[in-house]
Short mmCIF file of C-alpha atoms and ligand atoms in Angstrom, two decimals:
data_model
loop_
_atom_site.label_atom_id
_atom_site.label_comp_id
_atom_site.label_asym_id
_atom_site.label_seq_id
_atom_site.Cartn_x
_atom_site.Cartn_y
_atom_site.Cartn_z
CA MET A 1 -23.33 -99.80 -83.83
CA SER A 2 -25.11 -102.15 -81.44
CA ASN A 3 -27.18 -105.16 -82.45
CA THR A 4 -31.09 -103.58 -82.68
CA ASP A 5 -29.36 -100.42 -84.24
CA SER A 6 -28.23 -102.78 -87.32
CA PHE A 7 -31.46 -104.29 -87.15
CA ASP A 8 -33.62 -100.88 -87.28
CA VAL A 9 -30.83 -99.83 -89.92
CA SER A 10 -32.23 -103.04 -91.66
CA ALA A 11 -35.33 -102.92 -91.34
CA ALA A 12 -36.15 -99.51 -93.03
CA ARG A 13 -33.54 -100.27 -95.21
CA SER A 14 -35.56 -103.53 -96.44
CA ALA A 15 -38.69 -101.69 -96.39
CA ASP A 16 -37.17 -99.10 -99.11
CA LEU A 17 -36.04 -102.48 -100.83
CA GLU A 18 -39.61 -103.18 -100.91
CA HIS A 19 -40.01 -100.43 -102.52
CA GLN A 20 -37.43 -100.47 -105.51
CA ILE A 21 -38.67 -103.48 -106.15
CA ALA A 22 -42.22 -103.08 -107.25
CA GLN A 23 -40.71 -100.58 -109.18
CA HIS A 24 -37.82 -101.94 -110.86
CA PRO A 25 -37.56 -106.05 -110.12
CA ALA A 26 -35.09 -106.68 -112.85
CA ASP A 27 -32.08 -104.88 -111.06
CA PHE A 28 -32.03 -107.16 -108.92
CA ARG A 29 -31.34 -110.71 -108.16
CA VAL A 30 -32.26 -112.64 -105.33
CA LEU A 31 -29.52 -115.82 -103.62
CA THR A 32 -31.31 -117.84 -101.21
CA GLY A 33 -31.02 -121.59 -100.38
CA ASP A 34 -30.98 -124.86 -98.60
CA ARG A 35 -29.23 -127.60 -97.04
CA PRO A 36 -30.46 -130.63 -98.42
CA THR A 37 -30.80 -132.42 -95.05
CA GLY A 38 -34.78 -133.43 -95.84
CA ALA A 39 -37.37 -132.40 -97.03
CA LEU A 40 -38.79 -128.95 -96.29
CA HIS A 41 -41.90 -128.24 -93.97
CA LEU A 42 -44.19 -125.25 -93.33
CA GLY A 43 -41.62 -123.54 -91.47
CA HIS A 44 -39.59 -123.55 -94.08
CA TYR A 45 -42.70 -122.20 -96.68
CA PHE A 46 -43.50 -119.69 -94.60
CA GLY A 47 -40.01 -118.32 -93.31
CA THR A 48 -38.64 -118.51 -96.76
CA LEU A 49 -39.70 -120.75 -99.79
CA ALA A 50 -42.76 -118.51 -100.20
CA ASN A 51 -41.28 -115.39 -100.24
CA ARG A 52 -38.53 -116.24 -102.56
CA VAL A 53 -41.52 -117.72 -105.28
CA ARG A 54 -43.35 -113.74 -104.37
CA LEU A 55 -40.21 -112.12 -105.14
CA GLN A 56 -39.56 -114.21 -108.56
CA ARG A 57 -43.38 -113.70 -109.13
CA ALA A 58 -42.26 -110.14 -108.76
CA GLY A 59 -40.13 -110.43 -111.20
CA VAL A 60 -36.78 -110.64 -109.74
CA GLU A 61 -34.36 -113.44 -110.88
CA VAL A 62 -33.75 -116.03 -108.20
CA PHE A 63 -30.85 -118.49 -107.68
CA VAL A 64 -31.56 -121.23 -105.53
CA VAL A 65 -28.53 -123.43 -104.00
CA ILE A 66 -29.20 -126.56 -102.61
CA ALA A 67 -26.10 -125.97 -100.23
CA GLY A 68 -24.85 -130.06 -100.14
CA TYR A 69 -21.09 -129.06 -98.41
CA GLN A 70 -23.11 -126.91 -95.58
CA VAL A 71 -24.40 -130.04 -95.09
CA ILE A 72 -21.07 -131.17 -93.90
CA THR A 73 -20.46 -127.97 -90.93
CA ASP A 74 -22.10 -129.83 -87.92
CA ARG A 75 -22.25 -133.41 -88.86
CA ASP A 76 -19.49 -136.72 -89.52
CA SER A 77 -22.21 -137.57 -92.78
CA VAL A 78 -23.07 -136.32 -95.71
CA GLY A 79 -26.09 -138.88 -95.34
CA HIS A 80 -28.61 -138.85 -98.19
CA LEU A 81 -27.85 -135.97 -100.62
CA SER A 82 -28.91 -136.97 -103.82
CA ARG A 83 -32.34 -138.46 -102.20
CA ASN A 84 -32.45 -135.37 -100.22
CA ALA A 85 -31.68 -132.82 -103.11
CA ASP A 86 -34.09 -134.38 -105.11
CA ASP A 87 -36.99 -133.59 -102.23
CA LEU A 88 -35.93 -129.80 -101.94
CA LEU A 89 -36.26 -129.49 -105.98
CA LEU A 90 -39.76 -131.41 -105.85
CA ASP A 91 -40.43 -128.74 -102.58
CA TYR A 92 -39.13 -125.80 -104.73
CA LEU A 93 -41.46 -126.60 -107.82
CA ALA A 94 -44.04 -127.50 -106.43
CA ALA A 95 -44.48 -124.54 -104.36
CA GLY A 96 -44.23 -122.87 -107.38
CA ILE A 97 -40.01 -121.86 -108.33
CA ASP A 98 -40.05 -121.51 -112.22
CA PRO A 99 -37.30 -123.27 -113.59
CA ASP A 100 -37.65 -121.06 -116.41
CA THR A 101 -36.78 -117.98 -114.84
CA ALA A 102 -34.86 -119.23 -111.32
CA THR A 103 -31.69 -120.87 -111.57
CA VAL A 104 -31.92 -123.79 -109.05
CA PHE A 105 -28.07 -125.31 -108.28
CA THR A 106 -25.89 -128.17 -106.07
CA HIS A 107 -22.64 -126.20 -104.40
CA SER A 108 -20.41 -129.15 -106.01
CA ALA A 109 -20.78 -129.24 -109.10
CA VAL A 110 -20.34 -125.27 -109.30
CA PRO A 111 -15.98 -125.73 -108.65
CA ALA A 112 -15.29 -122.29 -110.05
CA LEU A 113 -17.64 -120.38 -106.79
CA ASN A 114 -15.95 -122.44 -104.69
CA GLN A 115 -12.42 -121.11 -105.45
CA LEU A 116 -13.85 -118.04 -104.61
CA MET A 117 -13.15 -119.60 -100.86
CA LEU A 118 -9.81 -118.87 -101.43
CA PRO A 119 -9.41 -115.56 -101.87
CA PHE A 120 -12.27 -114.53 -99.98
CA LEU A 121 -11.20 -116.10 -96.81
CA SER A 122 -8.08 -114.10 -96.63
CA LEU A 123 -10.20 -111.17 -96.73
CA VAL A 124 -11.87 -112.33 -92.55
CA THR A 125 -9.46 -112.79 -89.70
CA ALA A 126 -10.18 -115.50 -88.09
CA ALA A 127 -12.10 -112.93 -84.90
CA GLU A 128 -14.01 -111.84 -86.91
CA LEU A 129 -15.35 -115.20 -88.02
CA ARG A 130 -15.29 -116.24 -84.18
CA ARG A 131 -17.59 -113.13 -83.26
CA ASN A 132 -19.81 -113.80 -86.06
CA PRO A 133 -23.08 -114.09 -83.60
CA THR A 134 -24.60 -117.05 -85.97
CA VAL A 135 -21.14 -119.09 -85.86
CA LYS A 136 -21.31 -118.44 -82.12
CA ALA A 137 -24.95 -119.78 -81.70
CA GLU A 138 -24.85 -122.55 -84.17
CA SER A 139 -21.53 -123.94 -82.56
CA GLU A 140 -22.72 -123.76 -79.12
CA ALA A 141 -25.37 -125.80 -80.75
CA VAL A 142 -23.04 -128.49 -81.87
CA GLY A 143 -22.64 -129.16 -78.32
CA GLU A 144 -19.39 -131.26 -77.60
CA ARG A 145 -18.19 -131.74 -81.01
CA ALA A 146 -14.99 -129.40 -81.50
CA LEU A 147 -16.25 -126.47 -83.97
CA SER A 148 -15.21 -127.62 -87.54
CA GLY A 149 -13.11 -125.36 -89.92
CA LEU A 150 -16.18 -125.63 -92.49
CA LEU A 151 -18.55 -124.18 -89.84
CA LEU A 152 -15.71 -121.57 -88.66
CA THR A 153 -16.04 -119.95 -92.20
CA TYR A 154 -19.32 -121.20 -93.51
CA PRO A 155 -20.15 -117.29 -94.00
CA VAL A 156 -17.45 -117.06 -96.05
CA HIS A 157 -18.83 -119.34 -98.24
CA GLN A 158 -22.31 -118.36 -98.44
CA ALA A 159 -21.24 -115.02 -99.47
CA ALA A 160 -19.04 -117.21 -102.09
CA ASP A 161 -22.91 -118.01 -103.48
CA ILE A 162 -24.07 -114.73 -102.89
CA LEU A 163 -21.18 -113.20 -105.21
CA PHE A 164 -20.66 -115.32 -108.01
CA CYS A 165 -23.77 -115.42 -108.98
CA HIS A 166 -23.61 -111.21 -108.39
CA GLY A 167 -26.45 -111.34 -106.10
CA ASN A 168 -28.18 -108.23 -104.26
CA LEU A 169 -30.55 -109.26 -102.25
CA VAL A 170 -30.73 -112.03 -99.71
CA PRO A 171 -33.71 -112.29 -97.89
CA VAL A 172 -33.24 -113.19 -94.66
CA GLY A 173 -34.80 -113.39 -90.85
CA LYS A 174 -32.71 -111.34 -88.48
CA ASP A 175 -30.95 -114.03 -87.32
CA GLN A 176 -29.03 -114.45 -90.17
CA LEU A 177 -27.98 -110.65 -90.68
CA PRO A 178 -24.54 -110.74 -89.96
CA HIS A 179 -23.87 -113.49 -92.54
CA VAL A 180 -24.97 -110.51 -95.30
CA GLU A 181 -22.57 -108.34 -93.13
CA THR A 182 -19.50 -111.00 -93.88
CA ALA A 183 -21.12 -110.86 -97.81
CA ARG A 184 -20.69 -106.16 -97.95
CA LEU A 185 -17.33 -106.87 -96.30
CA ILE A 186 -15.82 -109.06 -98.11
CA ALA A 187 -17.20 -107.50 -101.29
CA ARG A 188 -16.12 -104.07 -99.70
CA ARG A 189 -12.03 -105.41 -98.93
CA PHE A 190 -12.07 -106.87 -102.35
CA ASN A 191 -12.74 -104.19 -104.26
CA GLU A 192 -10.74 -102.36 -102.02
CA ARG A 193 -7.56 -104.18 -101.77
CA TYR A 194 -7.79 -106.47 -105.00
CA ALA A 195 -8.97 -104.56 -107.51
CA ALA A 196 -7.88 -100.80 -106.73
CA GLY A 197 -11.01 -100.10 -105.40
CA ALA A 198 -12.93 -100.75 -108.97
CA THR A 199 -16.23 -102.09 -108.04
CA VAL A 200 -16.38 -106.47 -108.96
CA PHE A 201 -18.73 -107.12 -105.88
CA ARG A 202 -21.77 -104.48 -105.33
CA GLU A 203 -22.76 -105.11 -101.66
CA PRO A 204 -25.75 -107.48 -101.30
CA ASP A 205 -28.74 -106.15 -99.55
CA ALA A 206 -29.90 -108.35 -97.06
CA LEU A 207 -33.96 -107.76 -97.12
CA LEU A 208 -35.36 -108.31 -93.77
CA THR A 209 -38.03 -111.20 -93.62
CA ASP A 210 -40.27 -110.76 -90.39
CA ALA A 211 -41.65 -114.10 -90.19
CA CYS A 212 -41.99 -115.79 -87.24
CA ALA A 213 -40.55 -119.35 -86.37
CA LEU A 214 -43.17 -122.12 -86.14
CA LEU A 215 -42.87 -124.57 -83.92
CA GLY A 216 -43.03 -128.46 -84.13
CA THR A 217 -45.35 -130.80 -82.83
CA ASP A 218 -42.96 -130.94 -79.35
CA GLY A 219 -43.25 -127.21 -78.74
CA THR A 220 -39.48 -126.01 -80.10
CA LYS A 221 -38.77 -124.60 -82.94
CA MET A 222 -40.23 -126.98 -86.23
CA SER A 223 -37.01 -128.04 -87.86
CA LYS A 224 -36.02 -131.04 -90.73
CA SER A 225 -33.36 -132.85 -87.90
CA ARG A 226 -36.20 -132.36 -84.53
CA GLY A 227 -38.54 -135.00 -85.83
CA ASN A 228 -41.17 -132.99 -85.04
CA ALA A 229 -42.13 -131.39 -88.42
CA ILE A 230 -45.08 -131.25 -90.92
CA GLU A 231 -43.36 -130.92 -94.21
CA LEU A 232 -44.92 -129.95 -97.34
CA ARG A 233 -44.87 -133.35 -98.50
CA SER A 234 -47.12 -135.30 -96.02
CA THR A 235 -50.58 -136.08 -96.92
CA ALA A 236 -54.12 -135.05 -95.22
CA ASP A 237 -54.04 -138.15 -93.03
CA GLU A 238 -50.18 -137.65 -91.90
CA THR A 239 -51.08 -133.97 -91.72
CA ALA A 240 -53.63 -134.80 -89.22
CA THR A 241 -52.03 -137.22 -87.52
CA LEU A 242 -49.28 -135.41 -86.68
CA ILE A 243 -51.45 -132.48 -85.86
CA ARG A 244 -53.54 -134.39 -83.25
CA ARG A 245 -50.56 -135.32 -81.68
CA ALA A 246 -49.32 -131.94 -81.45
CA LYS A 247 -48.50 -130.99 -77.72
CA THR A 248 -50.54 -128.44 -76.65
CA ASP A 249 -51.64 -126.88 -72.90
CA ALA A 250 -54.53 -127.58 -70.26
CA ASP A 251 -56.54 -124.07 -70.64
CA ARG A 252 -59.89 -125.10 -72.46
CA THR A 253 -60.47 -120.79 -73.58
CA ILE A 254 -58.00 -120.62 -76.71
CA THR A 255 -56.15 -117.43 -77.10
CA TYR A 256 -53.40 -116.08 -78.77
CA ASP A 257 -51.06 -115.54 -76.78
CA PRO A 258 -47.63 -116.23 -77.82
CA GLU A 259 -45.68 -115.51 -75.16
CA GLN A 260 -47.56 -117.02 -72.30
CA ARG A 261 -48.70 -119.69 -74.26
CA PRO A 262 -46.15 -120.48 -77.73
CA GLU A 263 -47.43 -124.18 -78.66
CA VAL A 264 -51.40 -122.76 -79.24
CA ALA A 265 -50.24 -119.82 -80.79
CA SER A 266 -48.71 -121.76 -82.96
CA LEU A 267 -51.06 -123.72 -83.74
CA LEU A 268 -52.67 -120.30 -84.23
CA LEU A 269 -50.64 -118.97 -86.59
CA THR A 270 -50.10 -121.92 -88.60
CA ALA A 271 -54.21 -121.95 -89.23
CA ALA A 272 -53.99 -118.12 -89.83
CA LEU A 273 -51.03 -118.50 -92.99
CA CYS A 274 -52.48 -120.91 -94.18
CA SER A 275 -55.88 -119.21 -94.64
CA ASP A 276 -54.83 -115.55 -94.61
CA THR A 277 -57.19 -114.66 -91.42
CA ASP A 278 -55.60 -113.13 -87.96
CA PRO A 279 -54.49 -115.68 -85.59
CA ALA A 280 -56.09 -113.38 -82.51
CA ASP A 281 -59.48 -114.11 -84.59
CA LEU A 282 -59.52 -117.80 -85.02
CA ALA A 283 -58.64 -117.85 -81.22
CA ALA A 284 -62.12 -116.19 -80.69
CA SER A 285 -63.92 -118.02 -83.10
CA ILE A 286 -62.61 -121.02 -80.77
CA GLY A 287 -63.37 -119.44 -77.16
CA ASP A 288 -63.95 -122.32 -75.34
CA ARG A 289 -64.12 -125.22 -77.42
CA GLY A 290 -60.89 -126.32 -76.48
CA ALA A 291 -57.68 -127.80 -78.46
CA GLY A 292 -59.44 -130.61 -80.21
CA ALA A 293 -61.60 -128.38 -82.00
CA LEU A 294 -58.55 -126.02 -82.23
CA LYS A 295 -56.87 -128.73 -84.04
CA THR A 296 -59.28 -129.54 -86.33
CA LEU A 297 -59.74 -126.31 -87.72
CA VAL A 298 -55.75 -126.53 -87.94
CA THR A 299 -55.89 -129.66 -89.69
CA GLU A 300 -58.32 -128.27 -92.21
CA ALA A 301 -56.75 -124.95 -93.02
CA VAL A 302 -53.28 -126.54 -93.70
CA ASN A 303 -54.68 -129.47 -95.37
CA GLU A 304 -57.04 -127.02 -97.76
CA HIS A 305 -53.34 -124.59 -98.51
CA PHE A 306 -51.34 -127.11 -99.24
CA ARG A 307 -53.56 -129.26 -101.86
CA PRO A 308 -52.74 -127.58 -104.97
CA LEU A 309 -48.85 -127.44 -103.63
CA ARG A 310 -49.12 -131.25 -102.70
CA GLU A 311 -51.03 -132.91 -106.18
CA ARG A 312 -48.83 -130.62 -107.98
CA ARG A 313 -45.80 -132.16 -106.07
CA VAL A 314 -47.17 -135.81 -106.21
CA GLU A 315 -47.44 -135.35 -110.14
CA LEU A 316 -43.31 -134.07 -110.09
CA SER A 317 -42.03 -136.66 -108.14
CA THR A 318 -43.39 -139.25 -111.39
CA ASP A 319 -41.37 -137.87 -113.71
CA PRO A 320 -37.62 -138.18 -112.37
CA GLY A 321 -36.35 -137.23 -115.68
CA HIS A 322 -37.63 -133.79 -115.41
CA LEU A 323 -35.68 -133.35 -112.08
CA ARG A 324 -32.81 -133.89 -113.44
CA ALA A 325 -33.24 -132.40 -116.13
CA VAL A 326 -34.05 -128.77 -114.64
CA LEU A 327 -30.83 -129.25 -112.28
CA THR A 328 -28.53 -129.82 -115.55
CA ARG A 329 -30.11 -127.14 -116.50
CA GLY A 330 -29.78 -125.24 -113.27
CA ASN A 331 -26.06 -125.86 -112.79
CA ALA A 332 -25.10 -124.97 -116.03
CA ARG A 333 -26.30 -121.68 -115.49
CA ALA A 334 -24.54 -121.52 -112.16
CA ASN A 335 -20.95 -123.04 -114.36
CA GLU A 336 -21.28 -119.92 -117.01
CA ILE A 337 -21.98 -117.24 -114.01
CA ALA A 338 -19.32 -118.43 -111.72
CA ASN A 339 -16.56 -118.69 -114.25
CA ASP A 340 -16.96 -115.75 -115.53
CA THR A 341 -16.83 -114.53 -112.02
CA LEU A 342 -13.77 -115.73 -111.19
CA ASP A 343 -12.21 -115.06 -114.49
CA GLN A 344 -12.90 -111.53 -113.61
CA VAL A 345 -10.81 -112.66 -109.94
CA ARG A 346 -8.28 -113.80 -111.12
CA GLU A 347 -8.06 -111.47 -114.04
CA VAL A 348 -7.92 -108.02 -111.27
CA MET A 349 -5.56 -110.16 -108.94
CA GLY A 350 -3.24 -110.84 -111.72
CA MET A 351 -3.28 -114.41 -112.14
CA THR A 352 -3.50 -114.97 -115.29
CA TYR A 353 -0.22 -116.56 -115.90
CA GLU A 354 -0.70 -118.08 -118.64
CA LYS A 355 -2.46 -115.36 -120.74
CA SER A 356 0.28 -113.41 -119.98
CA ARG A 357 2.95 -115.33 -121.22
CA GLN A 358 0.92 -115.55 -124.68
CA ARG A 359 -0.06 -112.33 -125.36
CA PRO A 360 2.59 -110.71 -128.14
CA THR A 361 5.61 -108.44 -127.27
CA THR A 362 3.60 -105.55 -129.61
CA GLY A 363 5.88 -102.80 -129.57
CA LEU A 364 9.48 -104.49 -129.08
P1 ATP B 401 -31.64 -128.44 -90.22
O1 ATP B 401 -32.01 -129.23 -89.41
O2 ATP B 401 -31.06 -128.64 -91.47
O3 ATP B 401 -30.78 -127.47 -89.48
P2 ATP B 401 -33.96 -126.56 -90.73
O4 ATP B 401 -35.03 -127.19 -90.54
O5 ATP B 401 -33.62 -126.06 -88.56
O6 ATP B 401 -32.93 -127.78 -91.02
P3 ATP B 401 -32.86 -124.44 -91.54
O7 ATP B 401 -31.83 -124.68 -92.80
O8 ATP B 401 -31.74 -124.44 -90.02
O9 ATP B 401 -34.38 -125.40 -91.09
O10 ATP B 401 -33.29 -123.24 -91.82
C1 ATP B 401 -33.72 -122.75 -92.79
C2 ATP B 401 -34.21 -121.17 -92.85
O11 ATP B 401 -35.91 -122.32 -93.04
C3 ATP B 401 -33.97 -120.33 -91.90
O12 ATP B 401 -33.50 -120.00 -91.54
C4 ATP B 401 -35.87 -119.73 -91.64
O13 ATP B 401 -36.26 -118.85 -92.57
C5 ATP B 401 -35.92 -121.25 -92.54
N1 ATP B 401 -37.05 -121.70 -91.25
C6 ATP B 401 -36.64 -123.28 -90.75
N2 ATP B 401 -37.18 -123.68 -89.55
C7 ATP B 401 -38.26 -122.39 -89.51
C8 ATP B 401 -39.68 -122.93 -89.19
N3 ATP B 401 -39.37 -123.26 -87.98
N4 ATP B 401 -39.80 -121.52 -88.80
C9 ATP B 401 -39.93 -120.13 -89.43
N5 ATP B 401 -38.96 -120.55 -90.33
C10 ATP B 401 -38.16 -120.89 -90.29
MG1 MG B 402 -31.56 -125.79 -88.62
#
């Protein structure tokens, strides 16, 4: 199946899934997460975080992994992991992730999840991993660096993230579809090869999100590590300064033209997402008043939309004890589930040596 075909199939499947979610939200468990490489920005919010909160509010159980081990797939040092994890947690909670129903956990605190990597790695070939388009793109992005074993195998680690908690719904952009395919393949092969066809793991579904990539202030994709982001935690003044500096073009008349005028279009899209309006209508309302008027409008829209979130974030940051408690609870729950899953995996694989030795020799 070509990439376009598989995209079409996934898009149709996602529409069907949305329908099922509306009818039976409790049938679904979502797994998503972020690398603790910095605080989240507007791109993350509209690209994924708002969608997680929407699913949670619809009644779907949400798991969020702070993916510490993914940080070192493409860099030499771990950076400020603990501070970055706190920033992610603050962003989640301020955005509306509810720790009473959602489980937020950190990779490294859940050993059984990571141990699933070993049987899972046996289920994919090196050639399959090298063919993964996202791995290819990421390894090109790291440039001169040699491809690390962890980067090559990170779709398998993501499969462990998804399957340890029997997540069956993974909200992704289309660039992430191959990862969900890997998780599906691993679930299928595990059941066939190690569980005699019994369903230990269900194949998770991708839930495609159609969010466009927001551009940063330099006109390239907004990204934590590029220094071009408007962060959720930015103050109103910082936001104004960042947007004032944002790259636009020389044409004074503002139009919404993502192909020809990506920077202006991204600013319009940002304001439209914040004010629930149409970017082309916003462009028409500005007309020939130029980039200055556009930037004022975007700044107001962003600051207005994120004011409540930012206020909650500031308030939450005054209570580090609460943050610790949320993570402790999330990690405890993730461990409980991961231990059960690993027990089951070892059981079906016949790796419960102590147990079999202790088993009474009945009937002899
Ligand atoms: P890093 O610098 O650590 O790579 P990043 O800011 O590039 O961080 P990613 O971890 O690459 O963020 O992105 C995680 C997810 O967040 C993406 O799969 C996508 O759903 C969403 N996302 C990130 N950046 C944007 C953006 N600029 N516009 C829309 N969505 C985005
Ligand atoms: Mg990135």
